[in-house]
Short mmCIF file of C-alpha atoms and ligand atoms in Angstrom, two decimals:
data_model
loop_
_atom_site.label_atom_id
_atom_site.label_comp_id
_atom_site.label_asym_id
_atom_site.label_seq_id
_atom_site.Cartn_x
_atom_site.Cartn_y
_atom_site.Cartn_z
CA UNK A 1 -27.96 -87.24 -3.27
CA UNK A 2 -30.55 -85.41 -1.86
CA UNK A 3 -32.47 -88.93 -1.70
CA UNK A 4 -29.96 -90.68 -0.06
CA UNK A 5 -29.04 -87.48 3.22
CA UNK A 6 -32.99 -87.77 3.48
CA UNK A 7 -32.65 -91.66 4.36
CA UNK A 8 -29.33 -91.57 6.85
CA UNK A 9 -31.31 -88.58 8.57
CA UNK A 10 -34.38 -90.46 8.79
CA UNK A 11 -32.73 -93.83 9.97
CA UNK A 12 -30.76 -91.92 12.23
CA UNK A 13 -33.74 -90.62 14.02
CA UNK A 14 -35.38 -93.74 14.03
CA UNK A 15 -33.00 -94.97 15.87
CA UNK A 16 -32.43 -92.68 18.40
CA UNK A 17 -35.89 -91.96 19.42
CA UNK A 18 -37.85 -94.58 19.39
CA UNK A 19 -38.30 -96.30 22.68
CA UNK A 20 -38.90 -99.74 21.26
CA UNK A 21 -37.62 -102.11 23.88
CA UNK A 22 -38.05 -99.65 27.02
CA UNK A 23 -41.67 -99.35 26.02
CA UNK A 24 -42.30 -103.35 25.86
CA UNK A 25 -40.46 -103.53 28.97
CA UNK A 26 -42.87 -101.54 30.68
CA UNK A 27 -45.79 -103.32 29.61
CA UNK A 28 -44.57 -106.59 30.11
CA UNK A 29 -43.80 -105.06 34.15
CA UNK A 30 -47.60 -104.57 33.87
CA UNK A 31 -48.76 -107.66 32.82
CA UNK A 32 -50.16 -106.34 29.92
CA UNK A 33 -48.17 -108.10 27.10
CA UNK A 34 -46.13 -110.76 26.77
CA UNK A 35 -42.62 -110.35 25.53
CA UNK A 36 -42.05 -111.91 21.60
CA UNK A 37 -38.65 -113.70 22.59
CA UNK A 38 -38.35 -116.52 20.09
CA UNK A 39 -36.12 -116.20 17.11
CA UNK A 40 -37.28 -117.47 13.36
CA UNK A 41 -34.36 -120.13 13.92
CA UNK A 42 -36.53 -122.12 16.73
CA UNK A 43 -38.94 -124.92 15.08
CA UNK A 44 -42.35 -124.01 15.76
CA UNK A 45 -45.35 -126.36 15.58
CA UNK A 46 -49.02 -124.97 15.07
CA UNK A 47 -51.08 -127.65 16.45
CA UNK A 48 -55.11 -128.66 16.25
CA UNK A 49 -55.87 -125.75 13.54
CA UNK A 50 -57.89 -126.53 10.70
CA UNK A 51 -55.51 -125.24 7.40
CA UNK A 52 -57.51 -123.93 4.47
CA UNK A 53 -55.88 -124.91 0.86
CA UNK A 54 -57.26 -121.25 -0.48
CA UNK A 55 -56.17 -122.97 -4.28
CA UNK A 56 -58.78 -125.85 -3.99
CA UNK A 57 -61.15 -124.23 -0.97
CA UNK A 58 -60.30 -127.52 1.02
CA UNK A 59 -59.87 -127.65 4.79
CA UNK A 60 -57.74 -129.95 6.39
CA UNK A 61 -59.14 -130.22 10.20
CA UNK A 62 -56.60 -130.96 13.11
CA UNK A 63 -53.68 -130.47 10.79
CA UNK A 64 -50.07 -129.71 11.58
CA UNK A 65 -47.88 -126.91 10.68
CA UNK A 66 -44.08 -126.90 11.02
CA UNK A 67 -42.59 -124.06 10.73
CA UNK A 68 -38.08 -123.71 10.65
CA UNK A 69 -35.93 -121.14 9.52
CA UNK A 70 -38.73 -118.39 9.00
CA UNK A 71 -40.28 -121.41 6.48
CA UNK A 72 -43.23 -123.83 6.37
CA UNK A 73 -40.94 -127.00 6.31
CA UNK A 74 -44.36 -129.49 6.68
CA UNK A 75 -48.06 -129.44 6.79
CA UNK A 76 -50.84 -132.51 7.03
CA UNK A 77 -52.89 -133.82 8.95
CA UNK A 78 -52.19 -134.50 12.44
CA UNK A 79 -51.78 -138.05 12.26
CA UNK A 80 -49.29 -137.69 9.55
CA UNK A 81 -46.75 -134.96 10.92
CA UNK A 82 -43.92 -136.00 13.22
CA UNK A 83 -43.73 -133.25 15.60
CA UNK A 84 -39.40 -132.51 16.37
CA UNK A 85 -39.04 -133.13 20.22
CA UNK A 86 -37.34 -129.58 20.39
CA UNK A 87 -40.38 -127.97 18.58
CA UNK A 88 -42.19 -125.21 20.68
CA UNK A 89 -45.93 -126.09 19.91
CA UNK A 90 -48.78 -123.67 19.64
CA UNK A 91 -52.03 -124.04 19.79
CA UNK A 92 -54.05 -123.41 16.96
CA UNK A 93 -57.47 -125.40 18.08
CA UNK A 94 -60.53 -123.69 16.89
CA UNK A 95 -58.73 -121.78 14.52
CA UNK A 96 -58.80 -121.99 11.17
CA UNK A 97 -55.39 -120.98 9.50
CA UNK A 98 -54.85 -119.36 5.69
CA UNK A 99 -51.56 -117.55 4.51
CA UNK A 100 -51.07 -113.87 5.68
CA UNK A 101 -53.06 -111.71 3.79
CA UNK A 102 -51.62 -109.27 1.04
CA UNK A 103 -52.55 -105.47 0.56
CA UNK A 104 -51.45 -104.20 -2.85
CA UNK A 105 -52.13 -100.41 -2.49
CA UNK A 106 -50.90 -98.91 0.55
CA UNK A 107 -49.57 -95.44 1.74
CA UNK A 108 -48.53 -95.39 5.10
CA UNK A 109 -47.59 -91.39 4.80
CA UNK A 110 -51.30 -91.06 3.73
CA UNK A 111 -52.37 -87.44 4.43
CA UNK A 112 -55.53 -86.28 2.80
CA UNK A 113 -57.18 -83.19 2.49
CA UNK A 114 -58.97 -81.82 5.25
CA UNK A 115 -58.51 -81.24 9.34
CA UNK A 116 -55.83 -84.42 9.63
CA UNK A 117 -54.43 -83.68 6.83
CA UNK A 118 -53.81 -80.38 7.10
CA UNK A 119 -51.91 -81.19 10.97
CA UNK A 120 -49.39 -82.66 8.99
CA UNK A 121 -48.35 -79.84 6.26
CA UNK A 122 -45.30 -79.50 8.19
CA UNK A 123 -44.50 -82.73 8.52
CA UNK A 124 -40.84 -83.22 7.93
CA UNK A 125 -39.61 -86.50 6.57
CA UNK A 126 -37.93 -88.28 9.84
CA UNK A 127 -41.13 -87.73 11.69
CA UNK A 128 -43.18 -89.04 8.66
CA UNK A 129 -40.97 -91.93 8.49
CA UNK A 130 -41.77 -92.64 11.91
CA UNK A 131 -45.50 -92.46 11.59
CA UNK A 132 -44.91 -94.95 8.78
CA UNK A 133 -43.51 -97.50 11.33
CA UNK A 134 -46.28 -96.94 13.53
CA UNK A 135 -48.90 -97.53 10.79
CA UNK A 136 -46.58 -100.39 9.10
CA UNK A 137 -46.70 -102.30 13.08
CA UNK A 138 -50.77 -101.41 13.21
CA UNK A 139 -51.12 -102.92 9.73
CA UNK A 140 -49.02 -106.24 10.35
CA UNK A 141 -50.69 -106.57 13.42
CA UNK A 142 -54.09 -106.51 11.82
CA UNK A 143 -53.04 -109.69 9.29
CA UNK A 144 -51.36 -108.22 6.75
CA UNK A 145 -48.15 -109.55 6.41
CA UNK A 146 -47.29 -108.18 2.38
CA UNK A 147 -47.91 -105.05 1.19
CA UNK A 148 -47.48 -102.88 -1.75
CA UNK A 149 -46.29 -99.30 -1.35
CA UNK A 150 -48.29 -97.09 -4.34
CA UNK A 151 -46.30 -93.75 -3.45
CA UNK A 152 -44.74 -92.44 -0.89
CA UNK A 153 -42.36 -89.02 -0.54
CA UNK A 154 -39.20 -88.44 -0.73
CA UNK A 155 -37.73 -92.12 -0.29
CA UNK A 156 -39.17 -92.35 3.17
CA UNK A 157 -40.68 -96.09 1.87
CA UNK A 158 -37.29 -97.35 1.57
CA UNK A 159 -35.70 -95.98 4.58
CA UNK A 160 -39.08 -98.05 6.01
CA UNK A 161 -39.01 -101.32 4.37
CA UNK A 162 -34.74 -101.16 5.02
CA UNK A 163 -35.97 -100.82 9.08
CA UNK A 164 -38.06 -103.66 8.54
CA UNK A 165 -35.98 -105.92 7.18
CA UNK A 166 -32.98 -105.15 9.57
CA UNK A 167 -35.49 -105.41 12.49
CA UNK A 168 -35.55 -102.06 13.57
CA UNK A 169 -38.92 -102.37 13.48
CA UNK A 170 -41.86 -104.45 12.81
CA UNK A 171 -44.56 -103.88 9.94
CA UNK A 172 -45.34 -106.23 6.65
CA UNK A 173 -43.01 -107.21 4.12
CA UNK A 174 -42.45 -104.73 1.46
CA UNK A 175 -42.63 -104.28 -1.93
CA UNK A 176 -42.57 -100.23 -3.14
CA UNK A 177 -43.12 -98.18 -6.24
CA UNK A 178 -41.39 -95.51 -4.70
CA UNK A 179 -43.31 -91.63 -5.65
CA UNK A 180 -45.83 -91.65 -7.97
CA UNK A 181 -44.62 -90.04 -11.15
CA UNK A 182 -47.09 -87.55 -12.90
CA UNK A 183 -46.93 -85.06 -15.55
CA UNK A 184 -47.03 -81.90 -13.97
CA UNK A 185 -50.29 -80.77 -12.35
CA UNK A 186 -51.31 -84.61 -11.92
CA UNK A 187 -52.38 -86.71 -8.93
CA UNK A 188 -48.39 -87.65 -7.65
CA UNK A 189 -45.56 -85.51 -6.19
CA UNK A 190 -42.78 -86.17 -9.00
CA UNK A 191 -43.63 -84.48 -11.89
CA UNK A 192 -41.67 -84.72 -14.94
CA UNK A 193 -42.29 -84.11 -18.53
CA UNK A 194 -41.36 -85.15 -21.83
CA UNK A 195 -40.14 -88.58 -22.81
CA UNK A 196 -37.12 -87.97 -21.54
CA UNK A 197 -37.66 -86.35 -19.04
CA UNK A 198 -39.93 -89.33 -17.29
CA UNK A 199 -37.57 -91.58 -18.41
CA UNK A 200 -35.37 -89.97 -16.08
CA UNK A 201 -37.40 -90.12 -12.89
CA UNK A 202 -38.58 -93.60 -13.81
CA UNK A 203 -34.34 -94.88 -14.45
CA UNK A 204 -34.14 -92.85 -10.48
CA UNK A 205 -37.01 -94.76 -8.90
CA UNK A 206 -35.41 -98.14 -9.74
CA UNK A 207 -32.22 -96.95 -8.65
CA UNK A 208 -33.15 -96.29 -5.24
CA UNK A 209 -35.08 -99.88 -5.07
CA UNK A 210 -38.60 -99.54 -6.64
CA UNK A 211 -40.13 -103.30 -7.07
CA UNK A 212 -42.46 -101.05 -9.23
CA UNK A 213 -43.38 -97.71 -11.24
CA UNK A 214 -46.49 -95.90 -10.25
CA UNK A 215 -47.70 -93.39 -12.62
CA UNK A 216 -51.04 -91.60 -12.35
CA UNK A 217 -52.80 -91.16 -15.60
CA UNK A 218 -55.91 -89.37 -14.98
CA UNK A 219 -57.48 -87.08 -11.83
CA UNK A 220 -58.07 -88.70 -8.83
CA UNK A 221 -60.84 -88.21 -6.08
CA UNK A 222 -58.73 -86.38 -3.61
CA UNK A 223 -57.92 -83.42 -6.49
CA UNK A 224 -58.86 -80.14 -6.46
CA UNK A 225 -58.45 -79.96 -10.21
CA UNK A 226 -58.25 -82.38 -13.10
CA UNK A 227 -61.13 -84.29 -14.04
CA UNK A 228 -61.02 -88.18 -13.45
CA UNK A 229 -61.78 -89.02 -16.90
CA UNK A 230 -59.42 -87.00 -18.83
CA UNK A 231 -56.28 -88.59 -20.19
CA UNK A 232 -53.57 -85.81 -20.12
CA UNK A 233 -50.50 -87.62 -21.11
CA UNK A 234 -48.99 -87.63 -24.89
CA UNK A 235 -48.63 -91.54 -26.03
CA UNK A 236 -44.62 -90.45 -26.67
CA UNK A 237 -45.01 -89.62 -23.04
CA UNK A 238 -46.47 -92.99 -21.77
CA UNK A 239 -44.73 -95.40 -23.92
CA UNK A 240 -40.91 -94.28 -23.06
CA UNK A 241 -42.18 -94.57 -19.58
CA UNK A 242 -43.32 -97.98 -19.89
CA UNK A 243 -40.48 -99.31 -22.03
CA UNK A 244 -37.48 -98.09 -20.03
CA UNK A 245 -39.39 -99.58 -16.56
CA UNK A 246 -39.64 -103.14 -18.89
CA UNK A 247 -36.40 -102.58 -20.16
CA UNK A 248 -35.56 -102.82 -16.31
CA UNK A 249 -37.49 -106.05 -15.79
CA UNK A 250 -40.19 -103.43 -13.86
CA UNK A 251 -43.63 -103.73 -13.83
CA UNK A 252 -45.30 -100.25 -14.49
CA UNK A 253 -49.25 -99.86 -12.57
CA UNK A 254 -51.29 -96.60 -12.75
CA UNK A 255 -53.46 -94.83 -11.02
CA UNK A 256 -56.68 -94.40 -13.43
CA UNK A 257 -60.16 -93.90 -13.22
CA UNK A 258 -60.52 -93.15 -16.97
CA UNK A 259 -61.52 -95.31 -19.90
CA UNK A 260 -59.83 -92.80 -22.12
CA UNK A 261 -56.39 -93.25 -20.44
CA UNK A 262 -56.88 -97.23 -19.91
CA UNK A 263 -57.04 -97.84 -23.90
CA UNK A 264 -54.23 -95.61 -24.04
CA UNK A 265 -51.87 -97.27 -21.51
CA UNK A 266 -53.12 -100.77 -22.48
CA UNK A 267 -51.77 -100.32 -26.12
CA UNK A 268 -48.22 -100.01 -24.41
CA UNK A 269 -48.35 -102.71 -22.38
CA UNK A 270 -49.16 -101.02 -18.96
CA UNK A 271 -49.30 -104.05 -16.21
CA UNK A 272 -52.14 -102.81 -13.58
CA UNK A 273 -54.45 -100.23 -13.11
CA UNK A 274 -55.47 -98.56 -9.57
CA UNK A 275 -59.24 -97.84 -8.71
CA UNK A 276 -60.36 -98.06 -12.10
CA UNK A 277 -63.90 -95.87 -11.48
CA UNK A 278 -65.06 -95.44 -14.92
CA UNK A 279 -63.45 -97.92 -16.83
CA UNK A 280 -65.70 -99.22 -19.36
CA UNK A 281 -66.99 -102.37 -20.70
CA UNK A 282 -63.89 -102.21 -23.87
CA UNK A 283 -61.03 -101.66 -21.30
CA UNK A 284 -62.20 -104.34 -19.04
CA UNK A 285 -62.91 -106.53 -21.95
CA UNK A 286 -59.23 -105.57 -22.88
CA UNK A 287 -57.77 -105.88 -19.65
CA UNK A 288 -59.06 -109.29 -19.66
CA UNK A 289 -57.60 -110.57 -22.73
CA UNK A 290 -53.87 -109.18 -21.76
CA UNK A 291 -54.06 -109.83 -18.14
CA UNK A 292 -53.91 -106.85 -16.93
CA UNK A 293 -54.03 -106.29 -13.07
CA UNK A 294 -57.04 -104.57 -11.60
CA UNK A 295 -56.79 -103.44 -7.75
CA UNK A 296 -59.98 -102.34 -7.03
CA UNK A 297 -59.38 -100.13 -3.46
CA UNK A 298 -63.30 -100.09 -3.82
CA UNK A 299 -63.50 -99.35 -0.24
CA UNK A 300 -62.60 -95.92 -0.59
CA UNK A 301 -65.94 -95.04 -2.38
CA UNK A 302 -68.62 -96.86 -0.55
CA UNK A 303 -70.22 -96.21 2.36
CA UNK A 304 -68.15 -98.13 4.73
CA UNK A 305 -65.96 -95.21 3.92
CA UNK A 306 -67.64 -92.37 5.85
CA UNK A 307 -67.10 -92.52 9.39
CA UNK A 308 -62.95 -92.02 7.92
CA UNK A 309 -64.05 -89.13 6.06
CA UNK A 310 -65.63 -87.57 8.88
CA UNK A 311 -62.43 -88.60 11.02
CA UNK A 312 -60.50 -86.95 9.26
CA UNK A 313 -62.32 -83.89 9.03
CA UNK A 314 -62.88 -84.22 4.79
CA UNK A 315 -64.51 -80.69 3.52
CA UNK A 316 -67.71 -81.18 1.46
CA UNK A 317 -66.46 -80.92 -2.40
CA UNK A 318 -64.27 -84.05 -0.99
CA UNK A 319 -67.18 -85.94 0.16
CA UNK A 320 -69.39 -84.94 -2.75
CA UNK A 321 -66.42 -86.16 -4.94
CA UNK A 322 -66.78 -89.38 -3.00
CA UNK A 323 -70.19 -89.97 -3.76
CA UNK A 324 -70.29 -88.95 -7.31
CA UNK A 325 -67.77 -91.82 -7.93
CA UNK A 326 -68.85 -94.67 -5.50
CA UNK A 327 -71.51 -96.11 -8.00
CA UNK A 328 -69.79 -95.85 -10.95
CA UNK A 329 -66.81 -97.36 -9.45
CA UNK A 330 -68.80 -100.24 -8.15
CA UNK A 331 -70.71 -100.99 -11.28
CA UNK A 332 -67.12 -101.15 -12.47
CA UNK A 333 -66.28 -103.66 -10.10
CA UNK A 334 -69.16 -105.97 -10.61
CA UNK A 335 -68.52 -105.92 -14.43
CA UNK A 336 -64.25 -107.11 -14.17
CA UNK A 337 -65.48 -110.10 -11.72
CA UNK A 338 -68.34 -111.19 -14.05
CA UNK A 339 -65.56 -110.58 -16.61
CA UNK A 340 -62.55 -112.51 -15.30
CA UNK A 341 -60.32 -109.86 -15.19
CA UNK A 342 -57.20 -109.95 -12.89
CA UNK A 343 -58.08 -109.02 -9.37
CA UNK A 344 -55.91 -108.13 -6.38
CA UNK A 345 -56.85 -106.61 -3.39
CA UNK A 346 -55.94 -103.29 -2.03
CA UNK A 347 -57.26 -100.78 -0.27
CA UNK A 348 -55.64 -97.53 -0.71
CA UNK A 349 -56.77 -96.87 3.69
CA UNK A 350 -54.20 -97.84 5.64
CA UNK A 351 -54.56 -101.95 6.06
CA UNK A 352 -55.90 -101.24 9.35
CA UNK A 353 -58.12 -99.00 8.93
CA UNK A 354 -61.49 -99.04 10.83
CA UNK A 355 -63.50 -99.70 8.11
CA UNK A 356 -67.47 -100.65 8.37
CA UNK A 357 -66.83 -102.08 11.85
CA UNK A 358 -63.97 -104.29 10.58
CA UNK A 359 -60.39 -103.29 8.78
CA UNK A 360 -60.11 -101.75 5.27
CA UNK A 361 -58.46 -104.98 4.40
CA UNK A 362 -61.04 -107.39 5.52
CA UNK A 363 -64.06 -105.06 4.65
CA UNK A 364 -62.30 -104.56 0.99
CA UNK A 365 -62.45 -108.67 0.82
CA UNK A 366 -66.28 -108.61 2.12
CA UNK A 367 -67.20 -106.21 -0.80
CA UNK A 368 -65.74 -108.04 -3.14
CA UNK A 369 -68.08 -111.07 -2.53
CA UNK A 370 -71.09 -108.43 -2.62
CA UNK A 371 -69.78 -107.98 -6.00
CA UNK A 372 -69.96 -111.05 -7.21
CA UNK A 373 -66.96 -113.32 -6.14
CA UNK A 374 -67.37 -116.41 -4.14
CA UNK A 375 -65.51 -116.21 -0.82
CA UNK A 376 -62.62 -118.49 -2.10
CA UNK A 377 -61.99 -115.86 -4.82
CA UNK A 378 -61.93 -112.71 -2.64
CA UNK A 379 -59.73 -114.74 -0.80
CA UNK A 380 -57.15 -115.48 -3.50
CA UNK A 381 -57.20 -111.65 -4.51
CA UNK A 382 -55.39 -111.11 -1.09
CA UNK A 383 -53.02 -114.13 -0.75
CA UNK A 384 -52.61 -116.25 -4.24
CA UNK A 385 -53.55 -113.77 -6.78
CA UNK A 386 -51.60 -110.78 -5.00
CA UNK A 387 -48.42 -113.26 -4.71
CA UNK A 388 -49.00 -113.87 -8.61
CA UNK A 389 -49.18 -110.22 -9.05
CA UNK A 390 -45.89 -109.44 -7.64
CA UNK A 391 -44.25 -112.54 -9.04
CA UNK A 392 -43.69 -113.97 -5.14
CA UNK A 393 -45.89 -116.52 -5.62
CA UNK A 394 -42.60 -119.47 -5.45
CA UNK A 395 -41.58 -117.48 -2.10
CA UNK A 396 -45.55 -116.59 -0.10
CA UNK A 397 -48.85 -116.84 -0.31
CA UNK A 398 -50.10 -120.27 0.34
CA UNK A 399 -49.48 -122.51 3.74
CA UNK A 400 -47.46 -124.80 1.78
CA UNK A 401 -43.83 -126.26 2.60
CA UNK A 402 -41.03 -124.56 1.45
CA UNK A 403 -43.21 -121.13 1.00
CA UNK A 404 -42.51 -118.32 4.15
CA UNK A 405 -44.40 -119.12 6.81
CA UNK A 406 -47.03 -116.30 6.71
CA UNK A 407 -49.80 -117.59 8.29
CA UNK A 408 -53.05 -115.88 9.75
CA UNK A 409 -55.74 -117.37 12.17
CA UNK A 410 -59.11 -116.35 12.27
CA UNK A 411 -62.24 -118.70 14.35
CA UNK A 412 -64.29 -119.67 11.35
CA UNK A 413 -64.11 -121.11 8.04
CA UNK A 414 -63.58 -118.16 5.56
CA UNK A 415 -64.40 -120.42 2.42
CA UNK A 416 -67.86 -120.70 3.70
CA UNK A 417 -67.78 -116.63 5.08
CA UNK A 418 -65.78 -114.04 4.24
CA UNK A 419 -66.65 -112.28 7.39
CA UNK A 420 -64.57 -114.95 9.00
CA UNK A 421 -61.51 -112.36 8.50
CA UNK A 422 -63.19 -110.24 11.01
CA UNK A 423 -61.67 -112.82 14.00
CA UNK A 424 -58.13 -112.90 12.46
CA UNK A 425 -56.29 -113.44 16.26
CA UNK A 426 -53.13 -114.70 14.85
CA UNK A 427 -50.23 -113.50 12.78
CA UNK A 428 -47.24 -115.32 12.09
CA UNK A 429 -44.94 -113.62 9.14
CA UNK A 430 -41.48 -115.30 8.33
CA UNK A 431 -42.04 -117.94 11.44
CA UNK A 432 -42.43 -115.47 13.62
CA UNK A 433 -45.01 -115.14 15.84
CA UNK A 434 -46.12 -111.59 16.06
CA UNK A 435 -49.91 -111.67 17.62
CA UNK A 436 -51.56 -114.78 19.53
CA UNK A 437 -54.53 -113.58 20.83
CA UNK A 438 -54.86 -116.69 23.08
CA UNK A 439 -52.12 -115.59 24.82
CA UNK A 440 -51.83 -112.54 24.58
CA UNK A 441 -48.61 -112.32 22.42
CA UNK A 442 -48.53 -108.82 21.22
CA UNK A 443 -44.75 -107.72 19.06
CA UNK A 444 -44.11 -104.48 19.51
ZN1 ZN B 501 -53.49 -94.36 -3.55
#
């Protein structure tokens, strides 16, 4: 109950306070935007782009994209597409199109310790819904059009993605696993213990609409206490929880840095692991073999990393925590793409995040092909391999007809660069056009 007064509240303020419309308005008056009017109903045709096939790395120049109903309905080569008389055509010359990009570990009530953190101890949960609107809008804005919630308090991710869908306001499409669930003392906010009782809280999460479970197995870097490595679950614990959230037809992912834990959770059949920092050669080997889901969030631990710890005002055992981790974690990383293992790209920043002169998103993507992939892959572990991940992949992920039309524009060919992401100018999610940089289309 408490769950559900928390969301009406939250709604309710949403609602009432936020000056969507009037604010537009006024910049429109000021010739500083120009107003999104269309609807996803109008047939839309994106014309001289050159589409990437991010399955076979092929680029079809001057190509076509139809786009009715929110879907891709064709897409070819000029030459071959009949453009509808009615169709409102935009043009995509110079631009090189792929599907929207996909983050799978986001929190957009992300507080961390230190100065900016610390601002928002008070925080209630309407205004923290709110700033998750604002960072969902920033994040959609910035080419993401799917992301994966990996906890969030109180419910305040499904009073978000509910705003979003009913067009209340704008931000990615949605997929949550509600708050983390820990034993207590661990890296999450719902602590339970027992079998039964995390059977409980796992049985509650669904009910209020988690796609997923998230479950923290070991320390993480942002603790005061509880070492990364240490497993501190019983296996009674960890296996109820994973069979009632299959029982449910739920996948079940955890945040773990330990090898320890991994073996563990990989002998019941956990589904994906988050960060990953000192998994070793046997879990990755294992991972492998079941197909077990690795998203990496390696930007967090590099160097990329520490003009946002400095932001946000991190104290020193945070940033010495930081460091401590970063090569191990990467040495990690290098070893699951030599390996094969399952990859899919998140960042655990906000998707937006200034990251080494670029976005978390784009600069997680870039480090990936440091580590070994070749651009094509890195791009698959944001649009293919996430939509595989999350079992979406018959509904996003590729510009192909029939798929939502989720489509990002960027000025050169990422298949040959990754850095290409850096120009992303366009984004398009469900047909509609929410950024054209060409003419200055900004949704707010
Ligand atoms: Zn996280």
């Amino acid at each position: 109950m408490r769950y559900r007064r928390w969301m009406i509240a939250a709604l309710a303020t949403a609602a009432t306070l936020m000056p969507i419309a009037a604010t537009t308005d006024a910049l429109a008056r000021e010739g500083k935007i120009m107003v999104d009017q269309e609807v996803s109903t109008e047939v839309i045709a994106l014309v001289g782009g050159n589409v990437v096939d991010v399955d076979t790395g092929k680029v079809t120049m001057n190509a076509t994209v139809l786009v009715s109903g929110g879907r891709i309905s064709a897409v070819g080569p000029a030459a071959a597409i009949t453009i509808p008389a009615d169709a409102r055509q935009v043009s995509m010359t110079g631009r090189w199109l792929i599907p929207g990009l996909m983050n799978m570990h986001t929190h957009y009530g992300l507080k961390l310790p230190g100065a900016a953190g610390a601002a928002l101890v008070n925080e209630t949960d309407p205004q923290q819904v709110l700033r998750m609107a604002g960072n969902a809008r920033k994040s959609l804005l910035a080419g993401v059009t799917t992301t994966r919630s990996t906890g969030e308090d109180h419910g305040n991710d499904f009073a978000l993605r509910a705003g979003i869908e009913r067009g209340d306001v704008i931000g990615p499409r949605i997929l949550t696993a509600g708050e983390i669930i820990v034993p207590t003392g661990g890296h999450g906010s719902l602590e339970a213990d027992g079998p039964y009782g995390l059977a409980t809280a796992v049985r509650k999460q669904i009910k209020y609409g988690a796609d997923w479970i998230k479950i923290a197995i070991s320390g993480g870097i942002s603790d005061t206490h509880g070492a990364i490595g240490a497993a501190p679950m019983t296996d009674e614990e960890l296996s109820t929880l994973i069979e009632v959230a299959h029982r449910n037809g739920i996948p079940v992912t955890a945040h773990n840095g330990s090898a320890q834990a991994a073996q563990q959770a990989l002998k019941f059949d956990i589904d994906c692991f988050e960060h990953g920092y000192y998994l070793d050669d046997a879990a990755l080997q294992l991972m492998k073999k079941k197909g077990v889901w690795l998203v990496p969030t390696i930007v967090v631990s590099q160097p990329g990393a520490k003009e946002f710890y400095k932001k946000i005002g991190s104290p020193a055992w945070y940033l010495a925590r930081v460091d401590s981790t970063g090569k191990e974690h990467w040495a990690m990383l290098e070893k699951a793409i030599r390996l094969g293992v399952n990859i899919a790209l998140g960042t655990d920043q906000f998707p937006f995040e200034p990251n080494d002169g670029t976005t978390a998103t784009v600069a997680e993507a870039e480090l990936y092909v440091k580590a070994g992939m070749t651009p094509l892959q890195a791009l698959r572990s944001g649009t293919t391999e996430t939509a595989r991940m999350l079992k979406i992949d018959d509904m996003t992920g590729r510009i192909k007809p029939g798929l939502a039309a989720d489509i990002v524009a960027v000025n050169a060919n990422p298949v040959e660069n990754i850095s290409a992401l850096r120009t992303i100018d366009f984004v398009m999610k469900d047909g509609r056009i929410y950024r054209d940089d060409k003419t200055g289309l900004i949704a707010q």
